Tab-separated table of C-alpha atoms in Angstrom:
chain	number	residue	atom	x	y	z
K	104	MET	CA	24.033	-40.285	41.509
K	105	LYS	CA	22.760	-37.798	44.087
K	106	SER	CA	24.593	-34.935	42.345
K	107	LYS	CA	23.007	-35.892	39.013
K	108	THR	CA	19.545	-35.836	40.599
K	109	ILE	CA	20.165	-32.389	42.071
K	110	LEU	CA	21.407	-31.137	38.681
K	111	PHE	CA	18.323	-32.524	36.934
K	112	ILE	CA	15.998	-30.835	39.464
K	113	ALA	CA	17.831	-27.527	39.036
K	114	ILE	CA	17.535	-27.633	35.244
K	115	ALA	CA	13.858	-28.559	35.452
K	116	SER	CA	13.220	-25.658	37.830
K	117	ILE	CA	14.884	-23.223	35.450
K	118	LEU	CA	12.805	-24.483	32.506
K	119	ILE	CA	9.566	-24.230	34.475
K	120	SER	CA	10.437	-20.710	35.594
K	121	PHE	CA	11.214	-19.720	32.006
K	122	LYS	CA	7.876	-21.065	30.817
K	123	CYS	CA	6.062	-19.048	33.438
K	124	LEU	CA	7.561	-15.743	32.328
K	125	PRO	CA	5.101	-13.339	30.689
K	126	GLN	CA	5.133	-13.258	26.883
K	127	ASP	CA	7.567	-10.785	25.332
K	128	MET	CA	5.347	-8.783	22.966
K	129	SER	CA	8.306	-8.007	20.724
K	130	THR	CA	8.589	-11.684	19.769
K	131	LEU	CA	5.088	-12.326	18.484
K	132	LYS	CA	4.995	-15.264	16.127
K	133	ALA	CA	2.690	-16.985	13.698
K	134	GLY	CA	-0.590	-18.008	15.245
K	135	ASP	CA	-0.645	-15.402	18.023
K	136	PHE	CA	-3.954	-14.003	16.738
K	137	ASN	CA	-6.572	-13.888	19.502
K	138	LEU	CA	-9.779	-15.268	17.976
K	139	ASP	CA	-11.946	-13.570	20.602
K	140	LYS	CA	-10.469	-10.067	20.691
K	141	ASP	CA	-8.323	-9.286	17.657
K	142	LEU	CA	-9.240	-7.741	14.295
K	143	LEU	CA	-8.004	-9.083	10.958
K	144	LEU	CA	-7.711	-6.580	8.101
K	145	GLY	CA	-7.171	-7.703	4.521
K	146	HIS	CA	-5.656	-4.864	2.476
K	147	PHE	CA	-5.873	-5.539	-1.281
K	148	ASP	CA	-4.096	-3.291	-3.786
K	149	CYS	CA	-5.877	-4.774	-6.863
K	150	LYS	CA	-3.253	-3.165	-9.102
K	151	THR	CA	-2.272	-4.538	-11.527
K	152	ASP	CA	-2.161	-8.273	-10.784
K	153	VAL	CA	-5.484	-10.111	-10.710
K	154	ASP	CA	-4.314	-12.437	-7.927
K	155	ASP	CA	-6.047	-10.239	-5.347
K	156	LEU	CA	-9.405	-11.275	-6.771
K	157	GLN	CA	-8.720	-14.925	-6.063
K	158	THR	CA	-7.193	-14.097	-2.692
K	159	ALA	CA	-10.462	-12.376	-1.742
K	160	ALA	CA	-12.360	-15.548	-2.643
K	161	ALA	CA	-9.897	-17.637	-0.632
K	162	LEU	CA	-10.194	-15.316	2.368
K	163	VAL	CA	-13.981	-15.556	2.541
K	164	THR	CA	-13.683	-19.340	2.082
K	165	LEU	CA	-11.368	-19.550	5.081
K	166	MET	CA	-13.545	-17.216	7.160
K	167	SER	CA	-16.563	-19.415	6.368
K	168	ASP	CA	-14.969	-22.385	8.104
K	169	ILE	CA	-16.514	-23.064	11.499
K	170	LYS	CA	-13.133	-22.644	13.242
K	171	PHE	CA	-12.806	-19.055	11.996
K	172	SER	CA	-16.392	-17.959	11.447
K	173	LYS	CA	-16.399	-15.753	14.566
K	174	ILE	CA	-13.271	-13.812	13.615
K	175	LYS	CA	-13.748	-10.060	13.298
K	176	TYR	CA	-12.353	-9.118	9.913
K	177	HIS	CA	-12.688	-6.427	7.254
K	178	ALA	CA	-11.440	-6.126	3.667
K	179	VAL	CA	-10.168	-2.982	1.955
K	180	ALA	CA	-9.826	-2.619	-1.828
K	181	GLY	CA	-7.483	-0.183	-3.549
K	182	THR	CA	-4.630	-0.075	-1.038
K	183	TYR	CA	-2.021	0.323	-3.784
K	184	GLY	CA	1.268	2.165	-3.634
K	185	ILE	CA	3.364	3.855	-6.321
K	186	GLN	CA	3.280	1.150	-9.003
K	187	ASP	CA	2.237	1.952	-12.564
K	188	GLY	CA	-0.583	0.188	-14.375
K	189	LEU	CA	-4.341	0.001	-14.373
K	190	TYR	CA	-6.574	-0.923	-11.465
K	191	VAL	CA	-8.471	-4.237	-11.499
K	192	PRO	CA	-12.080	-3.337	-10.529
K	193	PRO	CA	-13.067	-5.731	-7.702
K	194	ASN	CA	-16.306	-4.134	-6.514
K	195	ASP	CA	-18.791	-6.760	-7.731
K	196	LEU	CA	-16.656	-9.526	-6.286
K	197	PHE	CA	-16.057	-7.797	-2.961
K	198	GLN	CA	-19.746	-7.054	-2.580
K	199	LEU	CA	-20.601	-10.691	-3.214
K	200	ALA	CA	-17.831	-12.025	-0.981
K	201	PHE	CA	-17.962	-9.564	1.918
K	202	GLY	CA	-21.336	-7.822	1.743
K	203	ASP	CA	-21.016	-4.600	3.729
K	204	ASN	CA	-17.832	-5.827	5.385
K	205	TRP	CA	-15.428	-4.052	3.029
K	206	THR	CA	-14.246	-0.539	2.223
K	207	ASP	CA	-13.283	1.072	-1.092
K	208	ALA	CA	-10.005	2.989	-0.752
K	209	HIS	CA	-9.725	3.338	-4.532
K	210	ASP	CA	-12.891	5.427	-4.687
K	211	ASN	CA	-12.048	7.633	-1.686
K	212	PHE	CA	-8.741	7.060	0.120
K	213	ALA	CA	-9.237	9.595	2.933
K	214	LYS	CA	-12.782	8.421	3.664
K	215	ALA	CA	-11.583	4.818	3.775
K	216	VAL	CA	-8.905	5.704	6.336
K	217	GLU	CA	-11.547	7.341	8.548
K	218	GLN	CA	-13.888	4.358	8.248
K	219	LEU	CA	-11.172	1.854	9.105
K	220	LYS	CA	-9.928	3.995	11.977
K	221	VAL	CA	-13.309	3.701	13.697
K	222	ILE	CA	-13.296	-0.094	13.358
K	223	ALA	CA	-9.686	-0.388	14.510
K	224	LYS	CA	-10.116	1.909	17.514
K	225	GLU	CA	-13.035	-0.150	18.801
K	226	THR	CA	-10.859	-3.266	18.781
K	227	LEU	CA	-7.899	-1.528	20.441
K	228	GLU	CA	-10.076	0.019	23.141
K	229	ASN	CA	-11.469	-3.450	23.884
K	230	GLN	CA	-7.927	-4.775	24.442
K	231	GLY	CA	-7.660	-6.463	21.048
K	232	ASP	CA	-4.819	-6.178	18.544
K	233	ILE	CA	-4.916	-5.238	14.848
K	234	TRP	CA	-3.455	-7.667	12.308
K	235	ILE	CA	-3.035	-6.443	8.718
K	236	ALA	CA	-2.530	-8.969	5.937
K	237	GLU	CA	-0.792	-6.789	3.366
K	238	ALA	CA	-2.051	-8.119	0.023
K	239	GLY	CA	-0.318	-5.207	-1.665
K	240	GLN	CA	1.636	-2.190	-0.501
K	241	SER	CA	1.780	-0.429	2.870
K	242	ASP	CA	0.775	3.130	1.884
K	243	PHE	CA	-2.802	2.768	3.138
K	244	SER	CA	-1.653	0.958	6.272
K	245	ALA	CA	0.759	3.777	7.096
K	246	GLU	CA	-1.972	6.403	6.897
K	247	LEU	CA	-4.346	4.259	8.938
K	248	VAL	CA	-1.777	3.734	11.685
K	249	LYS	CA	-0.987	7.472	11.783
K	250	ALA	CA	-4.693	8.265	12.158
K	251	ILE	CA	-5.045	5.739	14.988
K	252	GLN	CA	-1.955	7.100	16.708
K	253	THR	CA	-3.365	10.633	16.559
K	254	ASP	CA	-6.620	9.587	18.241
K	255	LEU	CA	-5.088	7.077	20.681
K	256	PRO	CA	-1.654	8.462	21.564
K	257	ASP	CA	-1.318	6.221	24.619
K	258	ILE	CA	-1.623	3.004	22.575
K	259	ASN	CA	1.710	1.293	21.999
K	260	ILE	CA	1.247	0.624	18.279
K	261	SER	CA	4.545	-1.230	17.995
K	262	GLN	CA	2.994	-3.928	20.186
K	263	ARG	CA	-0.679	-3.695	19.225
K	264	ILE	CA	-0.634	-3.292	15.428
K	265	HIS	CA	0.916	-6.104	13.391
K	266	ILE	CA	1.572	-5.890	9.648
K	267	VAL	CA	2.432	-9.042	7.700
K	268	GLN	CA	4.012	-8.787	4.237
K	269	HIS	CA	5.152	-11.632	1.989
K	270	SER	CA	6.308	-9.896	-1.201
K	271	GLU	CA	9.532	-8.008	-1.866
K	272	TRP	CA	7.911	-6.489	-4.963
K	273	ASN	CA	5.130	-5.062	-2.791
K	274	GLU	CA	7.767	-3.464	-0.596
K	275	ASP	CA	9.598	-2.070	-3.637
K	276	VAL	CA	6.476	-0.253	-4.899
K	277	THR	CA	5.421	1.082	-1.512
K	278	SER	CA	6.379	4.736	-1.175
K	279	PRO	CA	9.683	4.764	0.754
K	280	ALA	CA	8.305	7.037	3.478
K	281	SER	CA	5.320	4.758	4.117
K	282	LEU	CA	7.433	1.611	4.204
K	283	ASP	CA	9.911	3.222	6.560
K	284	TYR	CA	7.075	4.377	8.829
K	285	VAL	CA	5.386	0.983	9.224
K	286	LYS	CA	8.695	-0.811	9.716
K	287	LYS	CA	9.725	1.576	12.476
K	288	ASN	CA	6.379	2.037	14.221
K	289	THR	CA	4.477	-1.252	14.000
K	290	ASP	CA	5.196	-4.917	14.566
K	291	TYR	CA	6.177	-5.474	10.928
K	292	GLN	CA	6.679	-9.094	9.877
K	293	LYS	CA	8.207	-10.083	6.516
K	294	ILE	CA	7.418	-13.738	5.819
K	295	PRO	CA	8.460	-16.102	2.980
K	296	ASP	CA	6.792	-15.508	-0.385
K	297	GLY	CA	3.391	-17.170	-0.810
K	298	ASN	CA	4.043	-17.755	-4.499
K	299	GLN	CA	6.384	-20.650	-3.690
K	300	VAL	CA	5.792	-24.075	-2.180
K	301	GLY	CA	7.971	-25.429	0.615
K	302	ASN	CA	9.548	-22.245	1.954
K	303	GLY	CA	7.781	-22.121	5.317
K	304	THR	CA	4.459	-20.626	4.209
K	305	PRO	CA	1.754	-22.102	1.961
K	306	GLY	CA	2.417	-21.795	-1.775
K	307	PHE	CA	-0.860	-20.629	-3.273
K	308	ARG	CA	0.184	-20.086	-6.901
K	309	SER	CA	-0.103	-22.956	-9.357
K	310	SER	CA	-0.430	-23.302	-13.131
K	311	LYS	CA	-2.106	-26.678	-12.677
K	312	ILE	CA	-5.874	-26.848	-12.871
K	313	THR	CA	-7.327	-27.213	-9.380
K	314	LYS	CA	-10.667	-29.002	-9.187
K	315	TRP	CA	-12.005	-26.590	-6.597
K	316	LYS	CA	-15.618	-26.837	-7.752
K	317	GLU	CA	-15.691	-30.549	-6.925
K	318	LYS	CA	-14.712	-29.804	-3.327
K	319	ILE	CA	-16.690	-26.698	-2.350
K	320	SER	CA	-20.287	-27.377	-1.349
K	321	ASN	CA	-21.413	-23.879	-0.318
K	322	PRO	CA	-23.346	-22.342	-3.276
K	323	LYS	CA	-22.337	-18.777	-2.395
K	324	LEU	CA	-18.669	-19.725	-2.222
K	325	ILE	CA	-18.938	-21.460	-5.587
K	326	GLU	CA	-20.470	-18.293	-7.017
K	327	THR	CA	-17.740	-16.191	-5.412
K	328	TRP	CA	-14.917	-18.316	-6.796
K	329	GLN	CA	-16.479	-18.402	-10.239
K	330	LEU	CA	-16.793	-14.619	-10.321
K	331	ALA	CA	-13.206	-14.230	-9.088
K	332	ILE	CA	-11.956	-16.528	-11.843
K	333	ASP	CA	-14.109	-14.875	-14.524
K	334	LEU	CA	-12.873	-11.397	-13.554
K	335	SER	CA	-9.300	-12.687	-13.396
K	336	ASN	CA	-9.564	-13.966	-16.956
K	337	ARG	CA	-11.197	-10.729	-18.115
K	338	TYR	CA	-8.467	-8.431	-16.778
K	339	ASN	CA	-5.354	-10.628	-16.712
K	340	GLY	CA	-2.701	-8.958	-18.852
K	341	LYS	CA	-5.230	-6.639	-20.473
K	342	GLU	CA	-4.413	-3.003	-21.326
K	343	GLY	CA	-0.922	-3.257	-19.920
K	344	ARG	CA	-1.908	-4.958	-16.676
K	345	TYR	CA	0.427	-7.595	-15.266
K	346	LEU	CA	0.086	-10.968	-16.984
K	347	ASN	CA	-0.268	-13.634	-14.322
K	348	GLU	CA	1.027	-16.703	-16.146
K	349	ALA	CA	-0.359	-19.199	-13.631
K	350	ILE	CA	-3.883	-17.879	-14.109
K	351	ALA	CA	-3.407	-17.581	-17.880
K	352	ALA	CA	-2.552	-21.299	-17.924
K	353	GLY	CA	-5.835	-22.138	-16.177
K	354	GLY	CA	-4.413	-22.354	-12.671
K	355	LEU	CA	-5.034	-20.333	-9.538
K	356	ASP	CA	-3.140	-17.648	-7.641
K	357	PHE	CA	-4.233	-16.572	-4.178
K	358	SER	CA	-0.689	-16.189	-2.898
K	359	ASP	CA	-1.513	-13.217	-0.673
K	360	LEU	CA	-3.525	-15.536	1.591
K	361	SER	CA	-0.194	-16.828	2.896
K	362	GLU	CA	-0.156	-13.843	5.261
K	363	VAL	CA	-3.546	-14.690	6.745
K	364	CYS	CA	-2.367	-18.276	7.172
K	365	TRP	CA	0.731	-17.040	9.015
K	366	ILE	CA	-1.395	-14.850	11.278
K	367	LEU	CA	-3.672	-17.774	12.134
K	368	GLY	CA	-0.879	-20.328	12.465
K	369	LEU	CA	-1.805	-22.324	9.341
K	370	GLN	CA	1.644	-22.665	7.772
K	371	ASP	CA	1.212	-26.429	7.347
K	372	ILE	CA	-1.076	-25.941	4.340
K	373	LYS	CA	1.049	-26.994	1.378
K	374	ASP	CA	-0.540	-25.571	-1.769
K	375	THR	CA	-3.771	-24.682	-3.611
K	376	GLU	CA	-4.966	-28.290	-3.805
K	377	HIS	CA	-4.347	-28.849	-0.115
K	378	PHE	CA	-6.237	-25.663	0.759
K	379	PHE	CA	-9.454	-26.941	-0.833
K	380	ASP	CA	-8.975	-30.344	0.785
K	381	LEU	CA	-8.877	-28.685	4.211
K	382	TYR	CA	-11.529	-25.994	3.682
K	383	PRO	CA	-14.190	-27.317	1.289
K	384	ASN	CA	-17.063	-25.636	3.192
């Protein structure tokens, strides 16, 4: 009996010691976002799928919740890669949703990189990390990280800049050099696809009609969602753009929000209906 007690104490001591070890920055996981220090960037390609429009509405809905209202975040439109097809103009929606808290990389890519670099450097210099929800390809992210690295060569970007991607198609239409760069130089996380339910991340694509308007109480959010849906219907499948069948059927698709949910540790959200149950605002 005495030997068993000694063994138990030894095991307990080992476990306690393990728990006290400092965090290994190479094993960051979902929910490691620091609400007080870190910066969340939403990079939207807006080409050629209209799902980014609804993801923008979902992002501002989530950021309006009291638990996340103090998060520092910024949206970027036009962060597309090498895919063919027409752009989906999001400017009216982004202005309504984000006010001055967004940047237009479609209009001027180089200027957008410079603007984002200033925002990112401020966070890094104040000991915060950068988290990029890649609602599209990684070409813009690669150029942004290179610009930051040039100005802050002592920053360990593989530990301080995190890129989260959920779509294999997005990776396929990122320029190979850009994809290779972010995978080798940042904390690059590939998570399960947000178009599917039950794979470990929320499934935010559904052909079923979601009664979102009955659940949202904030007038500005209602206006934002309505504009996102109206623009989605206007551009979905038009002039050779991708036809999003879920949206064409009257449903919703904000699948790219799965990355933000992973960053914030919200993987328990099941689907579009559940999202509005949890964040009616």
